[in-house]
Short mmCIF file of C-alpha atoms and ligand atoms in Angstrom, two decimals:
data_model
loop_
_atom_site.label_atom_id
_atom_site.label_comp_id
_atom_site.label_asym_id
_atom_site.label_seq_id
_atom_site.Cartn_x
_atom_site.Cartn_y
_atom_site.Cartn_z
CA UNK A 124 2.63 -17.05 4.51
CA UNK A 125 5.30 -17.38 1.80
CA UNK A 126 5.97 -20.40 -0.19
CA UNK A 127 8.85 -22.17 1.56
CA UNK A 128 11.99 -22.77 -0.07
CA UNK A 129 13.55 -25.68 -1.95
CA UNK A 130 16.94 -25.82 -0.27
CA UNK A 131 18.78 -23.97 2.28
CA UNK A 132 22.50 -23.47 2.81
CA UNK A 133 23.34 -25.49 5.76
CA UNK A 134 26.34 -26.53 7.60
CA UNK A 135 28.81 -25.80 4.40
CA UNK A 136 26.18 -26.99 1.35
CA UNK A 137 23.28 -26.46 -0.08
CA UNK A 138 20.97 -29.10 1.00
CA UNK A 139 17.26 -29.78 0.65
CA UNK A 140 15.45 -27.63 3.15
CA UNK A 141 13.76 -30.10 5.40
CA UNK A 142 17.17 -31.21 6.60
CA UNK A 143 18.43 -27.42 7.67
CA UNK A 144 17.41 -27.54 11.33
CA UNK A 145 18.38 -26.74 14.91
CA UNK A 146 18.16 -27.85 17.76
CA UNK A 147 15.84 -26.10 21.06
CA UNK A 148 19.02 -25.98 22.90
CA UNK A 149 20.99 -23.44 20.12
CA UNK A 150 22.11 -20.43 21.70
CA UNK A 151 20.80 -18.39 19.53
CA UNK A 152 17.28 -19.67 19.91
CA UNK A 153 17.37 -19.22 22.90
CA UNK A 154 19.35 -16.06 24.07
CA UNK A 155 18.83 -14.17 20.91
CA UNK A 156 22.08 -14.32 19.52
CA UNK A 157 22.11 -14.16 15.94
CA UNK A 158 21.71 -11.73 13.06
CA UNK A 159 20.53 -11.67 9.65
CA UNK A 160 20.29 -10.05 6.65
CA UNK A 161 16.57 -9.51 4.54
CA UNK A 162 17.90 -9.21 0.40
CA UNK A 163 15.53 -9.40 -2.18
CA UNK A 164 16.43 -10.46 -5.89
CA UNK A 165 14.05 -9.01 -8.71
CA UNK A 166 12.88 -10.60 -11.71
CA UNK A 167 13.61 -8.96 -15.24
CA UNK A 168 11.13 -10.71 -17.79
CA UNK A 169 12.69 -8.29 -20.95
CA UNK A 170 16.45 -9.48 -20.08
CA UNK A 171 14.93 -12.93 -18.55
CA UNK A 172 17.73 -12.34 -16.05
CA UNK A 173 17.52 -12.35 -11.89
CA UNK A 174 19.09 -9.34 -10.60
CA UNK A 175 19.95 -9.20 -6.58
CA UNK A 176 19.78 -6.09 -5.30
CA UNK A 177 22.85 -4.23 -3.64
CA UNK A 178 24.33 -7.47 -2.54
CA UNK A 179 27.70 -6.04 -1.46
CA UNK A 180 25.98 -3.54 0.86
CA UNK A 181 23.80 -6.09 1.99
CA UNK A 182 26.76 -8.50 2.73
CA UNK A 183 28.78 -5.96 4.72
CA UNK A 184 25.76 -4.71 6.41
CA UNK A 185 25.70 -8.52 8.15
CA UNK A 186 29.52 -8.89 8.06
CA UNK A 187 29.18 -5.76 10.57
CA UNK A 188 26.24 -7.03 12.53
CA UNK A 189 28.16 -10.20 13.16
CA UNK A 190 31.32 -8.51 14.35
CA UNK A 191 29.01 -6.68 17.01
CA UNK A 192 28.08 -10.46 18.13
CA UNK A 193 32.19 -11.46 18.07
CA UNK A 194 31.32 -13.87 15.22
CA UNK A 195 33.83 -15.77 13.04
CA UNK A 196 32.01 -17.28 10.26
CA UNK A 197 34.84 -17.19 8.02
CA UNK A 198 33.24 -15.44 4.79
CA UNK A 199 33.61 -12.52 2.80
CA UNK A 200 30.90 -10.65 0.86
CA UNK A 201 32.28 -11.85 -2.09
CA UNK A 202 31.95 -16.05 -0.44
CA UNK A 203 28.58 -15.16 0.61
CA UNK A 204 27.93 -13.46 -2.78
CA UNK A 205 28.45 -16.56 -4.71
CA UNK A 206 26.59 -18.57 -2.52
CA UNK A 207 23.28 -16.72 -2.55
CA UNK A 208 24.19 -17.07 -6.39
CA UNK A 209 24.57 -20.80 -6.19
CA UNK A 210 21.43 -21.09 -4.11
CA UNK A 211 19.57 -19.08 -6.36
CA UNK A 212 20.18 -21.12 -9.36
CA UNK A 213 19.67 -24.41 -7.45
CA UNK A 214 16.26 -22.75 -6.83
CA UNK A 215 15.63 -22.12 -10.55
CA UNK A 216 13.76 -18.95 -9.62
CA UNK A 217 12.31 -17.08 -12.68
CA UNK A 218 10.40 -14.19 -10.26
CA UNK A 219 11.00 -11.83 -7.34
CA UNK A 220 12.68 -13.90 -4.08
CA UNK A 221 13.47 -12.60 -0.58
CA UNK A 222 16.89 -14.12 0.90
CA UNK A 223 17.25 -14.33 4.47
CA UNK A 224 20.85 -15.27 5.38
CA UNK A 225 21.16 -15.63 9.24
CA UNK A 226 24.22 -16.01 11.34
CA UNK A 227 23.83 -18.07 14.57
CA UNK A 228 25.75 -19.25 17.54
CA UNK A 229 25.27 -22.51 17.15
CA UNK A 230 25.93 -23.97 20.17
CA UNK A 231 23.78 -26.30 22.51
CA UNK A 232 23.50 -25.74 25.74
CA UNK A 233 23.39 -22.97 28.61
CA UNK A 234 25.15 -19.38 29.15
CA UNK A 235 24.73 -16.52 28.06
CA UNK A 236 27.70 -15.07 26.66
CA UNK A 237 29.38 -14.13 23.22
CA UNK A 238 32.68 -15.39 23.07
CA UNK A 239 33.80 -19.22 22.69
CA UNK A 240 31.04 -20.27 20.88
CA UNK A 241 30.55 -21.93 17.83
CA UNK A 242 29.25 -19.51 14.92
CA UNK A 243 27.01 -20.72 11.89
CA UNK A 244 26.02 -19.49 8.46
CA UNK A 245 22.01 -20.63 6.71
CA UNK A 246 20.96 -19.00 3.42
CA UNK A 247 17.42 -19.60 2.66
CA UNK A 248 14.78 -17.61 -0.24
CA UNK A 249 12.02 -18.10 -1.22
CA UNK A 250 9.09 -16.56 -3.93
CA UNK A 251 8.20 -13.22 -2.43
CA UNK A 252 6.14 -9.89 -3.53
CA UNK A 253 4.92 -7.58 -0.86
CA UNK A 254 4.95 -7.58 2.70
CA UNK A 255 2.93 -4.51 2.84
CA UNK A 256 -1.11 -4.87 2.37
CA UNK A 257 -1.50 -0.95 2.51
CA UNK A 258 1.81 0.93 0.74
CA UNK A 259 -0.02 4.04 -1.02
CA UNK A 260 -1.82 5.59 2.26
CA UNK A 261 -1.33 3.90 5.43
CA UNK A 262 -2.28 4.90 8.84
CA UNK A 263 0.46 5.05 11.09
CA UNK A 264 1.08 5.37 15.03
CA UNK A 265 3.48 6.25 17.74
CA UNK A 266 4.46 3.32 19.50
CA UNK A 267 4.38 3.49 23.27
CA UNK A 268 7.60 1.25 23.19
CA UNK A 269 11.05 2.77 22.89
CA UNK A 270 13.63 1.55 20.36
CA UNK A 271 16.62 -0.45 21.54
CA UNK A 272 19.45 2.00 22.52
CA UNK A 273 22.89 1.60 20.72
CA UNK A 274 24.17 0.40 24.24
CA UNK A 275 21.34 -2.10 24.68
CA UNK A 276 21.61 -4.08 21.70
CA UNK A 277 22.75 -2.05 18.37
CA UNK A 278 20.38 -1.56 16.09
CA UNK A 279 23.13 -0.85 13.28
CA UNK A 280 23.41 -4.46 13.86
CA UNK A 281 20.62 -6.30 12.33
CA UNK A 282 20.31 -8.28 15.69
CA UNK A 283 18.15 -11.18 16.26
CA UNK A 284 17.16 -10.35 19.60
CA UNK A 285 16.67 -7.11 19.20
CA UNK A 286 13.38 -8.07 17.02
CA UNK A 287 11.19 -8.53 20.17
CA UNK A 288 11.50 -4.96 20.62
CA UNK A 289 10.39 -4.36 16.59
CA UNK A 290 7.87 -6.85 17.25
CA UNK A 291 6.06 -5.64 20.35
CA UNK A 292 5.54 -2.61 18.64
CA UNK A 293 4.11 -3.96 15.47
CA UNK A 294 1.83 -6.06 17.11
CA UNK A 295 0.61 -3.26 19.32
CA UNK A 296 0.07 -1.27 16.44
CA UNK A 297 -1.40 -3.99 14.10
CA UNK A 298 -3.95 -4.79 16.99
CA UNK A 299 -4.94 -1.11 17.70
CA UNK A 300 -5.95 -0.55 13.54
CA UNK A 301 -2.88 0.98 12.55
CA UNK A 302 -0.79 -0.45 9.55
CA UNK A 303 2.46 0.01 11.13
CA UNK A 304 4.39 1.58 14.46
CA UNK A 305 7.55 4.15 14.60
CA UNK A 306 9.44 3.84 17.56
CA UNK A 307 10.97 6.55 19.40
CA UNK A 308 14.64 7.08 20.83
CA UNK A 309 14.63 7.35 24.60
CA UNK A 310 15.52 10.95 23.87
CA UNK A 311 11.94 11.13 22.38
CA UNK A 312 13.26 11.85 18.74
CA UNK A 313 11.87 9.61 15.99
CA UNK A 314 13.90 6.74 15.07
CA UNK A 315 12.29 3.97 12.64
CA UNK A 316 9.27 1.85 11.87
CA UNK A 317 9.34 -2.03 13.24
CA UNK A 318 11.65 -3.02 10.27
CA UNK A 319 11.62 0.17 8.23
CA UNK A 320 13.02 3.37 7.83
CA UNK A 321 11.29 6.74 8.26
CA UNK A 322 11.24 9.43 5.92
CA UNK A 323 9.34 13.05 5.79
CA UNK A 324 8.92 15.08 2.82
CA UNK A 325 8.56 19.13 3.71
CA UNK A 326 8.35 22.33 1.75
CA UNK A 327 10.31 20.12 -0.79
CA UNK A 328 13.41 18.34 1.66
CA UNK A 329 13.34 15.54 2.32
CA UNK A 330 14.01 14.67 6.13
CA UNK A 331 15.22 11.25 7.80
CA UNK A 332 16.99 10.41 11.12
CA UNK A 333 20.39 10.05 11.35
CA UNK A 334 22.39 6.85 11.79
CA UNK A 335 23.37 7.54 15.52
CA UNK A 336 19.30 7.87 16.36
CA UNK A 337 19.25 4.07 16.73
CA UNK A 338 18.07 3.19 13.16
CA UNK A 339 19.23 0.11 10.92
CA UNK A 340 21.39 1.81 8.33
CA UNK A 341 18.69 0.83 6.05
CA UNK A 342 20.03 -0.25 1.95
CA UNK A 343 16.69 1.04 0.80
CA UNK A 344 17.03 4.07 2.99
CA UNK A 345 20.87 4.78 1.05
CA UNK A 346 19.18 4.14 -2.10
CA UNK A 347 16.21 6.39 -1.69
CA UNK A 348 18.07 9.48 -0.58
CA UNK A 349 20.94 8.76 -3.48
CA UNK A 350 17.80 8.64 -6.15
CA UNK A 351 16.31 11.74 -4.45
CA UNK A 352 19.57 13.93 -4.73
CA UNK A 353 20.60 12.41 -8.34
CA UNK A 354 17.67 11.65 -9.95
CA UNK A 355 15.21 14.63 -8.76
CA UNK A 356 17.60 17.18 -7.22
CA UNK A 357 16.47 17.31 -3.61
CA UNK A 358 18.19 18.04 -0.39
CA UNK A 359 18.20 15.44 1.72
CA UNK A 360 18.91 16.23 5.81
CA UNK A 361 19.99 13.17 7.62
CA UNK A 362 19.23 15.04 11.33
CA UNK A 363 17.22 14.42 14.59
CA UNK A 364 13.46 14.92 14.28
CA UNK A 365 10.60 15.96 16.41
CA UNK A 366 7.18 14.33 16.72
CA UNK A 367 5.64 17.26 15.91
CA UNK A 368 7.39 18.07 12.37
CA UNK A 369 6.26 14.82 11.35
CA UNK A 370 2.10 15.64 12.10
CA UNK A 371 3.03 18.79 9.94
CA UNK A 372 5.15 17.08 7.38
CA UNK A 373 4.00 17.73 3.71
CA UNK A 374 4.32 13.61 2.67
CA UNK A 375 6.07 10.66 4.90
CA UNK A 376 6.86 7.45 3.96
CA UNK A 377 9.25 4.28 5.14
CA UNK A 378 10.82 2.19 3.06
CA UNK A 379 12.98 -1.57 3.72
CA UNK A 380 13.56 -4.17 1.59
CA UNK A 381 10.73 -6.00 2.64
CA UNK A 382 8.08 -3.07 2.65
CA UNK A 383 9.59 -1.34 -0.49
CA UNK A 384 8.54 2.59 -0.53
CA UNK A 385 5.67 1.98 1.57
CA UNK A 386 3.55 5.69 1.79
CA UNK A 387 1.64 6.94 4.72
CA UNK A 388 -1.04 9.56 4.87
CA UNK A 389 -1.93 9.68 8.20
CA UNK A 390 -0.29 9.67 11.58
CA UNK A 391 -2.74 8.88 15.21
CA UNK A 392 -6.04 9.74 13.27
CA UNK A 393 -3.77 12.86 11.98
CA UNK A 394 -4.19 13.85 7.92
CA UNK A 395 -0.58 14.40 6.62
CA UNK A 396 -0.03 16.56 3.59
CA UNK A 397 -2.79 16.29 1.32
CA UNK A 398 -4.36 12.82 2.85
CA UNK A 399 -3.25 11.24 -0.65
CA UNK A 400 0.01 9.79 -1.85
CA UNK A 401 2.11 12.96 -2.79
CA UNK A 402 4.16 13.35 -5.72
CA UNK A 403 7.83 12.74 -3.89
CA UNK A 404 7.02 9.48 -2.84
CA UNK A 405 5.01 8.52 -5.84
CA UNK A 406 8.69 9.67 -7.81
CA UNK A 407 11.05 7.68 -5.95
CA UNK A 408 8.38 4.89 -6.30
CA UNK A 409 9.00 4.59 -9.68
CA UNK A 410 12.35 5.62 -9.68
CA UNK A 411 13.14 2.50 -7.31
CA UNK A 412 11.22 0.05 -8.87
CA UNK A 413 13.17 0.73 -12.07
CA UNK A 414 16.47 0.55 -10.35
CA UNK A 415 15.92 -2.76 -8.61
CA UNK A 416 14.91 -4.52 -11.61
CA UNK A 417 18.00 -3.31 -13.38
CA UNK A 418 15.95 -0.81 -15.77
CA UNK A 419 18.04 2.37 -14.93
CA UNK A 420 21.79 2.01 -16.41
CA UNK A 421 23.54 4.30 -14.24
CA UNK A 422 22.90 2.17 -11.31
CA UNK A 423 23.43 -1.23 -13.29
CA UNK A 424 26.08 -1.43 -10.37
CA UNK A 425 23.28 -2.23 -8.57
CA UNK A 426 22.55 -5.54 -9.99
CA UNK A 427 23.79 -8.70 -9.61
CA UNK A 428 22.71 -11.14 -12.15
CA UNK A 429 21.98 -14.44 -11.12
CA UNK A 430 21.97 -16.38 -14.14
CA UNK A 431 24.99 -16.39 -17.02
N1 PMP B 20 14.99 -0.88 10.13
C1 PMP B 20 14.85 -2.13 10.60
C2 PMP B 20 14.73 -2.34 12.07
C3 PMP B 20 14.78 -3.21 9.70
O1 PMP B 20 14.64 -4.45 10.17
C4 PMP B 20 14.88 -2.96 8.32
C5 PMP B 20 14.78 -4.10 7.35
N2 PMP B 20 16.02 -4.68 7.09
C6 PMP B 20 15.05 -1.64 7.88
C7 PMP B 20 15.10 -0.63 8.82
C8 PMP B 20 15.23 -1.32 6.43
O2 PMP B 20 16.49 -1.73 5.99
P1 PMP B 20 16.73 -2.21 4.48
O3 PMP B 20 16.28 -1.10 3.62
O4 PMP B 20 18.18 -2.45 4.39
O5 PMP B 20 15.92 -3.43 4.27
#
């Protein structure tokens, strides 16, 4: 587990966090109805200097999710911006943090419904590394569940409820031997892993499903196939894409803010590629870990520093 946090943003302030609590009767707990975001801030030991990572793209990402849930919480990115700031310097973090902000309907009491309820903001973080035990050559499976369909519950919106779905296949896959599960569309396409996005490499494209094959329009996905077309030239196709191409796919890999550029070498007790980490995803490896800690200049628009 991670170490909890300090303080939380609750109810308007920042307050310590053993007083940022719900009750068992909030809607959200109990129908789902919520959605968060997953940031992470990186540490920069040269500049001594906290650097969150695409926090604009974050912040719309779950300005958008909250829309899909007819939320009002009355914030911009910019608001929220400055509050992860304040939080973060309440926190006095000098290493790598993951921020969860989570909008909930707040209500308590019964019915299930959107509308005419009362919407709430929390910002938590806390000290944070890797979520990933096994990033260079995982073993990965087809999960037997389906991924929530756009007119289920989005999954452009980062949805609370919708993480049953992500979770059932994890588990499933977790329990079998696997390190992690992608979930197919009902159409039978590949859409994403439990909280990642999916990526092949082949005969020197890189492929990755589009945003209307149910994925989450992942920040680490955007940044990936930017580095891959400016930094090392490749063509990236956003398209559909079969089972099959993946079991014959030269390198694969997912990648999320939580599991980084996580690499996969084998696929249902299938060898991918070489069976090794190959050289694409061993790149854009470097290549990201650079640009999140604010060590590539071009993408210093990237960064947000923390402290002044
Ligand atoms: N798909 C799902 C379902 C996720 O939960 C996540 C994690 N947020 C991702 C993809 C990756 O998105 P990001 O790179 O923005 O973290």
């Amino acid at each position: 587990m991670a170490d909890l946090p300090n303080y939380a943003f609750f109810e308007g302030k920042i307050v310590p966090y053993s007083e940022a609590k719900v009750s068992v009767l909030t809607h959200a707990l109990n129908y789902g109805t919520a959605a968060f975001g997953g940031i992470r801030a990186y540490w920069n030991e040269s500049e001594k200097q906290l650097f969150i990572f695409r926090t604009a793209d974050h912040y719309r990402r779950f300005l958008n999710s909250t829309k899909l849930l007819l939320m009002e919480l009355g914030h911009s990115v910019e608001s929220l911006t400055e509050t992860t700031i304040e939080l973060l310097r309440t926190e006095n973090y000098h290493c790598d943090v993951y921020i969860r902000p989570l909008a909930y309907k707040a209500d308590e009491g019964i019915g299930v419904k959107l509308h005419g309820l009362r919407d709430a903001l929390s910002i938590v973080s806390f000290p944070y590394t890797r979520m990933i035990a096994n990033d260079t050559n995982g073993h990965i499976t087809i999960s037997s569940w389906r991924r929530v369909d756009d007119n289920m519950i989005p999954a452009r919106g980062k949805i609370s409820g919708a993480y049953a779905n992500s979770a059932a296949a994890k588990s499933d896959a977790v329990r079998a031997g696997f390190d992690e599960a992608i979930v197919l569309n009902q159409d039978g396409h590949i859409s994403e892993g439990s909280a990642m996005n999916f990526f092949i490499v082949k005969d020197g494209v890189l492929i990755t499903p589009p945003s209307t094959d149910n994925i989450l329009e992942g920040i680490t996905r955007r940044t990936v196939i930017e580095l891959a077309r400016q930094e090392m030239g490749m063509k990236v196709e956003e398209r559909p894409l079969d089972r099959t191409e993946v079991y014959l796919a030269d390198e694969m890999f997912l990648t999320g803010t939580a599991a980084q550029i996580s690499a996969a070498t084998r696929i249902d007790y299938r060898t991918v590629g070489s069976g090794a980490m190959g050289p694409v995803v061993s790149r854009l490896r470097i290549l990201f870990d650079e640009a999140v800690r604010g060590n590539l200049p071009q993408y210093r628009c990237w960064n947000t520093p923390v402290y002044v």
